[in-house]
Amino acid sequence: MVAITQDSPVYARRIGLKYSAGMHLAMILFAIFGLPTLFEWTRDPEPVAFTVEILPIAEVTNIKPSADTSKKPEEKPKTTEKPTPLEKTADVVKPKEKPVTPTKSEAAAVPEEKTNKKDKPAEKKKEDVKKTKKEEEDFEAVLKSLDKAAQAQNTPDVKKEDGGADKKAKSDKYDNTMPLSITEMDMIRSQIEKNWSPPVGARDAYDLRVLLNISLNMDGSVTKVEIDDRSRYASDPIFRAAADAAVRAVQLSSPLQRLDPSKYGSWRELQFNFDPKNALY
Amino acid sequence: MRHLILALTVLFASAAHAAPLIDITNPNVKPLPIALTDPTSGGQVGLDIMRVVGDDLERSGLFKPINKSAFIEQIRSADAIPRFPDWRQVGADALVTSSVTKSGDQIKISFRLWDALSEQQIAGKEFNTYSNNWRRVAHLVADEIYKRMTGEDGYFDTRIVYVAESGPAKRRVKRLAIMDQDGENHKFLTDGRALVLTPRFSPSSQDILYMSYSGRQPRVFLRDLQTGREESLGRFDGMSFAPRYSNDGKKMVMSIASGGNTEIHEMDLRSRSMKRLTNSPGIDTSPSYSPDGKRIVFNSDRGGSQQLYIMNADGSGVQRISFGDGRYGTPVWSPRGDLVAFTKMKGGRFYIGIMRPDGSGERTITESYLDEGPTWAPNGRVIMFTRQQRGGKSRLYSVDITGYNLREVLTPIDASDPAWSPLLPL
Amino acid sequence: MCVSKHSFRQEAFKGSFNPKLIGGVNAMHTMKKFLGILSVLLLVSACETAPATDGNASGTGAGSGAYGDGTGMNDGMGSEGMGYLPGTDIPDRVFFDYDSSTITGEGQDTLRRQAEWLNSNSGMSITIEGHCDERGTREYNLALGERRANAVKSYLTSLGVSSSRLTTTSYGKERPAVVGSSEDAWAQNRRGVTVVN
């Protein structure tokens, strides 16, 4: 028996195997979670996008995150009946955000919350869910929840592969390589602009550009809107007003009309850059 | 391992397909449709409060209250989550629910502001006060809603002091008057026997300065609005006029005209000591402090025609800031600090205009036979001014700094020389 | 007039209103600020008259009732002016060009006649009123009226009238002689009027 030391070729091969397996795992994980999850986070490593949930207009009753889940499967009509691992993971992620260490402001608010528990816990929960996403919820937390999510599946490996397979199939199905045409962008733009009423008359030279990340269903309905600059939203009331107006413009325009379903891959994710500098004043 | 995945996903993020970026640049600016529901309790005073809230919001030009008869859902509890689809269906982007409870001579009003599209509450507050103060509470509620939706401070809990005019044009009777910014709680302060002009609020809104011809020499007076007590600030070498408070209320500035020359002087209100700030042959008048109190914008013809100048609060560093075609007068510094409003005269027409304190970015926002004397709402977004028609009839008008929402301010009789108070102290 | 100062207590709205729900950190900040202000606010006394702290009201105009001493020409009523010095055919006024306080040639003629008359009626004291047309801003016009009145005074003084007899005042654009919005009306309103006290 050859002792496996750091010098031996066997050791080197093992190391190589480890890295190879690691790369494959990374590829699979990325394939499963990479693209959509990244839109949930950001293009740059540091700032964390702030998610605002859009509730489908048709079925509003109480406002619980679990209520959202039932809507998600509609997004993938051709895949398995069960929700894809992606959606499940997203669901699981949200409730888990609550225990994340709250910032000081929330800690201070918690006593108030506790004493005023009477009204509408559902609404509160939804609020907490939305607002407790902080910088602490970094990749660590996602990885944790990804692991948990994998465990949560009844047949994790199969699920993963199915998910992976599904994901690959989905990627193939929705060709995202064809760019949107100018006409298509104009058409989207005009629908949004019709419903966009930003605050005007703000202090001179005030930068009120708002960047939103949008996810759409194939029927043009908006499933997710994110404001890109969350810290500014929290600290700058005028920017918040401008961001709210941009979000309203998207909400009021949903479902977007006259989008070509066969090009769904090109427009299922959009970025809107609202810039009112040309507006009156 | 984690870092490897992180690196890979980030790497792939940048390489992966980026969502198409669409620039949205042409807004369709409209008043925000808002549903103001009747309070779930509180009787007539509750209805009155919400009516005043609705009137304030509508008057700002930024909100459009939805006709109550169109409402679908009946709000029975101010705490319950509304049926948002019902509200979206009537076109509401926002919704206000409230309740008013009375106990003794006190009332308590609580309101919630809801976003009907995001389906969440976005503001809520509770106020307690004496019942006969219900109008102020209504204005405070309106200010809260305004602030949450626009990001800017409101201006509804304020008052206007102005000159009420009547009588024939050759012998106009002018009286000081005061009212809430919506025209309510109107009161005359003087009886018209003496000509009064150009009143201004103190920063606490508890006193006013103005010019009166009540003595042998027309001069500046100070009046306590609470007690009605009036006092002259002194007799000087000539007529004193155009009085303004400093931002801390401890000093004032005014013009004194003597021997054909008018200069700006500063007075310490406690010690009554005086300091001359300008020193030039010609007319120096209509001073106005910057919000930080460090500079003063004023009107001078030292260059040969009526123009706008800026100087340090001690009188040094005088610089001209108006350079357009025409003459400029009555400069007033915005409480927001970013703009100066003024009267411009050109080609036989009068304009209300705004420019940056360095003189750049000049824009006119009104025009008529005779518009003059702008005053700022405390949030620096709305301007009130005097509009006089041919033949002499004067009324007050307000306009947004964007030039939109020009509307007449209703007063019992003709009016001029408005001055807008700061937000009233609680 | 009584400005009510009543207490306000703004409380965090109990129940579903959770400050952290609104914009996160900033709302909390605002809440803290409000609570801070709240704790500072005291119950101020209800509407009642408090004596002014430095109550040195001047001799005239003290209190809420009396406005003006009601004497003569300086109670803000101005002078109509009949156009001539009493009992003469000497015009009592000179006119000015737009935005100007220079005595015109015509004005000089008139003032010479006035000076003559004044010098032979040395008992009279007069007030010179300066006026403007309406095509200017209010405060600037008060100053311009004063400059015009002073120009008349200077000219009369230079013709030997004792300056101690001459008081100047300005009405800006407040007392037009002629109502109207025409060049003619405006020209007649830009005037310096010699009024016998």
CSV table of C-alpha atoms in Angstrom, one decimal, chain B residues 78-359:
chain,number,residue,atom,x,y,z
B,78,ALA,CA,-59.8,51.8,9.3
B,79,ASP,CA,-57.5,49.0,10.4
B,80,ALA,CA,-58.6,46.3,8.0
B,81,ILE,CA,-56.7,45.7,4.8
B,82,PRO,CA,-58.8,47.1,2.0
B,83,ARG,CA,-59.9,45.1,-1.0
B,84,PHE,CA,-57.3,46.6,-3.2
B,85,PRO,CA,-58.7,45.3,-6.5
B,86,ASP,CA,-61.9,47.3,-5.8
B,87,TRP,CA,-59.8,50.4,-5.4
B,88,ARG,CA,-57.7,49.7,-8.5
B,89,GLN,CA,-60.9,49.3,-10.3
B,90,VAL,CA,-62.0,52.8,-9.6
B,91,GLY,CA,-58.6,54.0,-10.7
B,92,ALA,CA,-57.0,54.7,-7.3
B,93,ASP,CA,-53.3,54.4,-7.0
B,94,ALA,CA,-53.5,55.3,-3.3
B,95,LEU,CA,-56.1,55.1,-0.7
B,96,VAL,CA,-56.6,56.7,2.7
B,97,THR,CA,-58.6,55.2,5.5
B,98,SER,CA,-59.2,56.9,8.9
B,99,SER,CA,-61.1,57.1,12.1
B,100,VAL,CA,-61.9,60.0,14.3
B,101,THR,CA,-62.8,59.6,18.0
B,102,LYS,CA,-64.0,62.4,20.3
B,103,SER,CA,-63.6,62.5,24.1
B,104,GLY,CA,-64.5,65.6,25.9
B,105,ASP,CA,-63.1,68.6,24.1
B,106,GLN,CA,-60.4,66.4,22.5
B,107,ILE,CA,-60.3,64.6,19.2
B,108,LYS,CA,-58.1,61.8,18.0
B,109,ILE,CA,-57.7,61.2,14.4
B,110,SER,CA,-55.7,58.2,12.9
B,111,PHE,CA,-55.2,57.7,9.3
B,112,ARG,CA,-53.5,55.1,7.0
B,113,LEU,CA,-52.2,55.6,3.6
B,114,TRP,CA,-52.3,52.6,1.3
B,115,ASP,CA,-50.6,51.8,-2.0
B,116,ALA,CA,-53.3,50.2,-4.0
B,117,LEU,CA,-50.9,48.7,-6.6
B,118,SER,CA,-48.3,47.3,-4.2
B,119,GLU,CA,-51.2,46.4,-1.8
B,120,GLN,CA,-49.5,47.7,1.3
B,121,GLN,CA,-49.8,50.4,3.9
B,122,ILE,CA,-47.2,53.1,3.3
B,123,ALA,CA,-47.9,55.6,6.0
B,124,GLY,CA,-50.0,56.0,9.1
B,125,LYS,CA,-50.2,58.4,12.0
B,126,GLU,CA,-52.4,59.4,14.9
B,127,PHE,CA,-53.0,62.9,16.1
B,128,ASN,CA,-54.6,64.2,19.3
B,129,THR,CA,-55.7,67.8,19.8
B,130,TYR,CA,-58.5,70.0,20.9
B,131,SER,CA,-61.6,69.6,18.8
B,132,ASN,CA,-61.6,73.2,17.6
B,133,ASN,CA,-58.2,72.6,16.1
B,134,TRP,CA,-59.5,70.1,13.6
B,135,ARG,CA,-58.5,72.2,10.6
B,136,ARG,CA,-54.9,72.1,11.6
B,137,VAL,CA,-55.0,68.4,12.1
B,138,ALA,CA,-56.5,68.1,8.6
B,139,HIS,CA,-53.6,70.1,7.2
B,140,LEU,CA,-51.1,67.9,9.1
B,141,VAL,CA,-52.7,64.8,7.7
B,142,ALA,CA,-52.5,66.3,4.2
B,143,ASP,CA,-48.9,67.2,4.7
B,144,GLU,CA,-48.1,63.6,5.8
B,145,ILE,CA,-49.7,62.2,2.6
B,146,TYR,CA,-48.0,64.8,0.5
B,147,LYS,CA,-44.7,64.1,2.0
B,148,ARG,CA,-44.9,60.3,1.6
B,149,MET,CA,-45.9,60.5,-2.0
B,150,THR,CA,-43.7,63.3,-3.3
B,151,GLY,CA,-40.7,62.9,-0.9
B,152,GLU,CA,-40.9,66.6,-0.1
B,153,ASP,CA,-42.2,68.4,2.9
B,154,GLY,CA,-45.8,69.6,2.7
B,155,TYR,CA,-47.0,73.1,3.0
B,156,PHE,CA,-50.6,72.9,4.1
B,157,ASP,CA,-50.2,73.7,7.8
B,158,THR,CA,-49.4,77.3,7.0
B,159,ARG,CA,-50.9,80.8,7.0
B,160,ILE,CA,-50.9,83.7,4.7
B,161,VAL,CA,-50.7,87.4,5.8
B,162,TYR,CA,-51.6,89.9,3.1
B,163,VAL,CA,-53.1,93.2,2.3
B,164,ALA,CA,-56.8,93.3,1.7
B,165,GLU,CA,-57.8,96.0,-0.7
B,166,SER,CA,-61.1,97.9,-1.4
B,167,GLY,CA,-62.3,101.2,-2.5
B,168,PRO,CA,-61.6,103.4,-5.5
B,169,ALA,CA,-58.3,103.1,-7.2
B,170,LYS,CA,-57.3,106.6,-6.4
B,171,ARG,CA,-57.9,106.1,-2.7
B,172,ARG,CA,-57.5,102.4,-2.1
B,173,VAL,CA,-58.3,101.2,1.4
B,174,LYS,CA,-55.7,98.7,2.5
B,175,ARG,CA,-56.0,96.5,5.6
B,176,LEU,CA,-53.7,93.7,6.9
B,177,ALA,CA,-55.4,90.3,6.9
B,178,ILE,CA,-54.4,86.8,7.8
B,179,MET,CA,-55.9,83.4,6.8
B,180,ASP,CA,-55.0,79.7,6.5
B,181,GLN,CA,-53.4,78.9,3.2
B,182,ASP,CA,-56.8,77.5,2.1
B,183,GLY,CA,-58.5,80.8,2.8
B,184,GLU,CA,-60.2,79.7,6.0
B,185,ASN,CA,-60.0,81.3,9.4
B,186,HIS,CA,-59.8,84.7,7.7
B,187,LYS,CA,-59.3,87.8,9.9
B,188,PHE,CA,-58.7,91.4,9.3
B,189,LEU,CA,-55.9,92.8,11.5
B,190,THR,CA,-56.2,96.5,10.8
B,191,ASP,CA,-59.1,98.8,10.1
B,192,GLY,CA,-57.9,100.5,7.0
B,193,ARG,CA,-57.5,104.0,8.3
B,194,ALA,CA,-53.8,103.9,7.7
B,195,LEU,CA,-52.3,102.6,4.5
B,196,VAL,CA,-50.4,99.4,5.2
B,197,LEU,CA,-48.0,97.5,2.8
B,198,THR,CA,-45.7,94.5,2.5
B,199,PRO,CA,-46.3,92.4,5.6
B,200,ARG,CA,-43.9,89.5,6.5
B,201,PHE,CA,-44.0,86.7,9.0
B,202,SER,CA,-41.5,86.1,11.7
B,203,PRO,CA,-39.9,82.6,11.6
B,204,SER,CA,-42.2,81.5,14.5
B,205,SER,CA,-45.2,82.9,12.7
B,206,GLN,CA,-46.2,84.7,15.8
B,207,ASP,CA,-45.3,88.2,14.7
B,208,ILE,CA,-45.4,90.2,11.6
B,209,LEU,CA,-43.4,93.2,10.2
B,210,TYR,CA,-45.0,95.6,7.8
B,211,MET,CA,-44.9,99.2,6.7
B,212,SER,CA,-47.7,101.6,7.8
B,213,TYR,CA,-48.5,105.2,7.1
B,214,SER,CA,-50.2,105.5,10.5
B,215,GLY,CA,-47.8,108.1,11.9
B,216,ARG,CA,-46.4,111.3,10.6
B,217,GLN,CA,-43.6,109.4,8.8
B,218,PRO,CA,-44.4,106.1,7.1
B,219,ARG,CA,-42.4,103.4,8.7
B,220,VAL,CA,-41.9,99.8,9.8
B,221,PHE,CA,-44.0,98.3,12.5
B,222,LEU,CA,-43.9,95.0,14.4
B,223,ARG,CA,-47.1,93.3,15.5
B,224,ASP,CA,-47.6,90.4,17.9
B,225,LEU,CA,-50.3,88.3,16.3
B,226,GLN,CA,-51.3,86.7,19.6
B,227,THR,CA,-51.8,89.9,21.6
B,228,GLY,CA,-52.5,92.3,18.7
B,229,ARG,CA,-49.9,94.6,20.2
B,230,GLU,CA,-48.2,96.8,17.7
B,231,GLU,CA,-45.0,98.8,18.0
B,232,SER,CA,-42.9,101.0,15.7
B,233,LEU,CA,-39.3,100.0,15.2
B,234,GLY,CA,-38.2,103.5,15.5
B,235,ARG,CA,-38.0,106.8,13.7
B,236,PHE,CA,-35.2,107.2,11.3
B,237,ASP,CA,-33.7,109.7,9.0
B,238,GLY,CA,-36.4,109.0,6.5
B,239,MET,CA,-39.1,106.6,5.4
B,240,SER,CA,-38.4,103.0,6.5
B,241,PHE,CA,-40.0,100.2,4.5
B,242,ALA,CA,-39.5,96.7,3.0
B,243,PRO,CA,-39.0,94.9,6.3
B,244,ARG,CA,-37.9,91.2,6.6
B,245,TYR,CA,-37.0,89.0,9.5
B,246,SER,CA,-33.7,87.1,9.6
B,247,ASN,CA,-34.1,83.3,9.6
B,248,ASP,CA,-33.5,83.1,13.4
B,249,GLY,CA,-36.0,85.9,14.1
B,250,LYS,CA,-33.4,87.9,16.0
B,251,LYS,CA,-32.7,90.5,13.4
B,252,MET,CA,-34.5,92.2,10.7
B,253,VAL,CA,-33.5,94.1,7.5
B,254,MET,CA,-35.2,97.0,5.9
B,255,SER,CA,-34.7,100.0,3.6
B,256,ILE,CA,-34.4,103.5,4.8
B,257,ALA,CA,-34.9,106.3,2.3
B,258,SER,CA,-33.2,109.6,3.0
B,259,GLY,CA,-32.1,112.5,0.9
B,260,GLY,CA,-33.1,110.7,-2.3
B,261,ASN,CA,-31.0,107.6,-1.4
B,262,THR,CA,-32.3,104.3,-0.2
B,263,GLU,CA,-30.1,101.9,1.7
B,264,ILE,CA,-30.5,98.5,3.4
B,265,HIS,CA,-30.1,98.4,7.1
B,266,GLU,CA,-30.0,95.6,9.6
B,267,MET,CA,-31.5,95.9,13.1
B,268,ASP,CA,-31.0,93.7,16.1
B,269,LEU,CA,-34.5,93.2,17.4
B,270,ARG,CA,-33.4,92.8,21.0
B,271,SER,CA,-30.9,95.7,21.3
B,272,ARG,CA,-32.4,97.7,18.4
B,273,SER,CA,-28.9,98.5,17.3
B,274,MET,CA,-28.6,99.2,13.6
B,275,LYS,CA,-26.0,98.4,11.0
B,276,ARG,CA,-26.0,99.7,7.4
B,277,LEU,CA,-25.4,97.0,4.9
B,278,THR,CA,-25.4,98.8,1.6
B,279,ASN,CA,-23.6,101.9,0.6
B,280,SER,CA,-24.3,103.1,-2.9
B,281,PRO,CA,-26.0,106.1,-4.5
B,282,GLY,CA,-29.3,104.9,-5.7
B,283,ILE,CA,-32.0,102.5,-4.5
B,284,ASP,CA,-31.2,99.4,-2.5
B,285,THR,CA,-34.3,97.6,-1.3
B,286,SER,CA,-36.3,94.4,-1.1
B,287,PRO,CA,-33.7,92.3,0.7
B,288,SER,CA,-34.2,88.6,1.4
B,289,TYR,CA,-32.0,86.2,3.4
B,290,SER,CA,-30.8,82.9,2.2
B,291,PRO,CA,-32.0,80.0,4.3
B,292,ASP,CA,-28.6,79.6,6.0
B,293,GLY,CA,-28.6,83.3,6.8
B,294,LYS,CA,-25.2,83.9,5.2
B,295,ARG,CA,-26.3,85.9,2.2
B,296,ILE,CA,-28.9,88.4,1.1
B,297,VAL,CA,-30.4,88.9,-2.3
B,298,PHE,CA,-31.7,92.4,-3.0
B,299,ASN,CA,-32.9,94.9,-5.5
B,300,SER,CA,-30.7,97.7,-6.6
B,301,ASP,CA,-30.4,100.2,-9.5
B,302,ARG,CA,-26.8,101.0,-8.7
B,303,GLY,CA,-25.9,99.8,-12.2
B,304,GLY,CA,-28.3,102.1,-13.9
B,305,SER,CA,-31.4,99.9,-13.9
B,306,GLN,CA,-33.4,97.9,-11.5
B,307,GLN,CA,-31.6,94.6,-11.1
B,308,LEU,CA,-30.9,91.7,-8.6
B,309,TYR,CA,-27.8,91.5,-6.5
B,310,ILE,CA,-26.4,89.2,-3.9
B,311,MET,CA,-24.2,90.2,-0.9
B,312,ASN,CA,-22.9,88.5,2.2
B,313,ALA,CA,-25.0,89.1,5.3
B,314,ASP,CA,-22.6,91.7,6.5
B,315,GLY,CA,-22.9,93.7,3.3
B,316,SER,CA,-19.6,92.6,1.7
B,317,GLY,CA,-19.1,90.9,-1.6
B,318,VAL,CA,-21.9,92.5,-3.7
B,319,GLN,CA,-22.5,90.8,-7.0
B,320,ARG,CA,-25.1,91.3,-9.6
B,321,ILE,CA,-27.0,88.2,-10.6
B,322,SER,CA,-29.6,89.3,-13.1
B,323,PHE,CA,-28.5,89.8,-16.6
B,324,GLY,CA,-31.4,89.2,-18.8
B,325,ASP,CA,-33.3,91.7,-20.9
B,326,GLY,CA,-35.6,93.8,-18.8
B,327,ARG,CA,-35.8,94.9,-15.2
B,328,TYR,CA,-35.9,92.8,-12.1
B,329,GLY,CA,-37.4,93.4,-8.6
B,330,THR,CA,-38.7,91.8,-5.4
B,331,PRO,CA,-36.2,89.0,-5.1
B,332,VAL,CA,-37.1,86.3,-2.5
B,333,TRP,CA,-34.9,83.4,-1.6
B,334,SER,CA,-36.5,80.0,-1.6
B,335,PRO,CA,-36.7,78.2,1.8
B,336,ARG,CA,-35.2,75.3,0.0
B,337,GLY,CA,-32.2,77.5,-0.8
B,338,ASP,CA,-31.9,76.4,-4.4
B,339,LEU,CA,-33.7,79.3,-6.1
B,340,VAL,CA,-34.6,82.9,-6.0
B,341,ALA,CA,-38.0,84.1,-7.2
B,342,PHE,CA,-38.5,87.6,-8.6
B,343,THR,CA,-40.6,90.0,-10.6
B,344,LYS,CA,-39.4,90.7,-14.1
B,345,MET,CA,-40.5,93.6,-16.3
B,346,LYS,CA,-40.0,93.5,-20.0
B,347,GLY,CA,-41.7,94.8,-23.0
B,348,GLY,CA,-44.6,96.2,-21.0
B,349,ARG,CA,-45.4,92.9,-19.4
B,350,PHE,CA,-44.7,91.5,-15.9
B,351,TYR,CA,-43.5,88.1,-15.1
B,352,ILE,CA,-42.9,86.0,-12.0
B,353,GLY,CA,-39.6,84.2,-12.5
B,354,ILE,CA,-37.1,82.0,-10.8
B,355,MET,CA,-33.3,81.6,-11.1
B,356,ARG,CA,-30.5,80.0,-9.2
B,357,PRO,CA,-28.7,82.2,-6.7
B,358,ASP,CA,-25.8,82.6,-9.1
B,359,GLY,CA,-28.1,84.0,-11.7
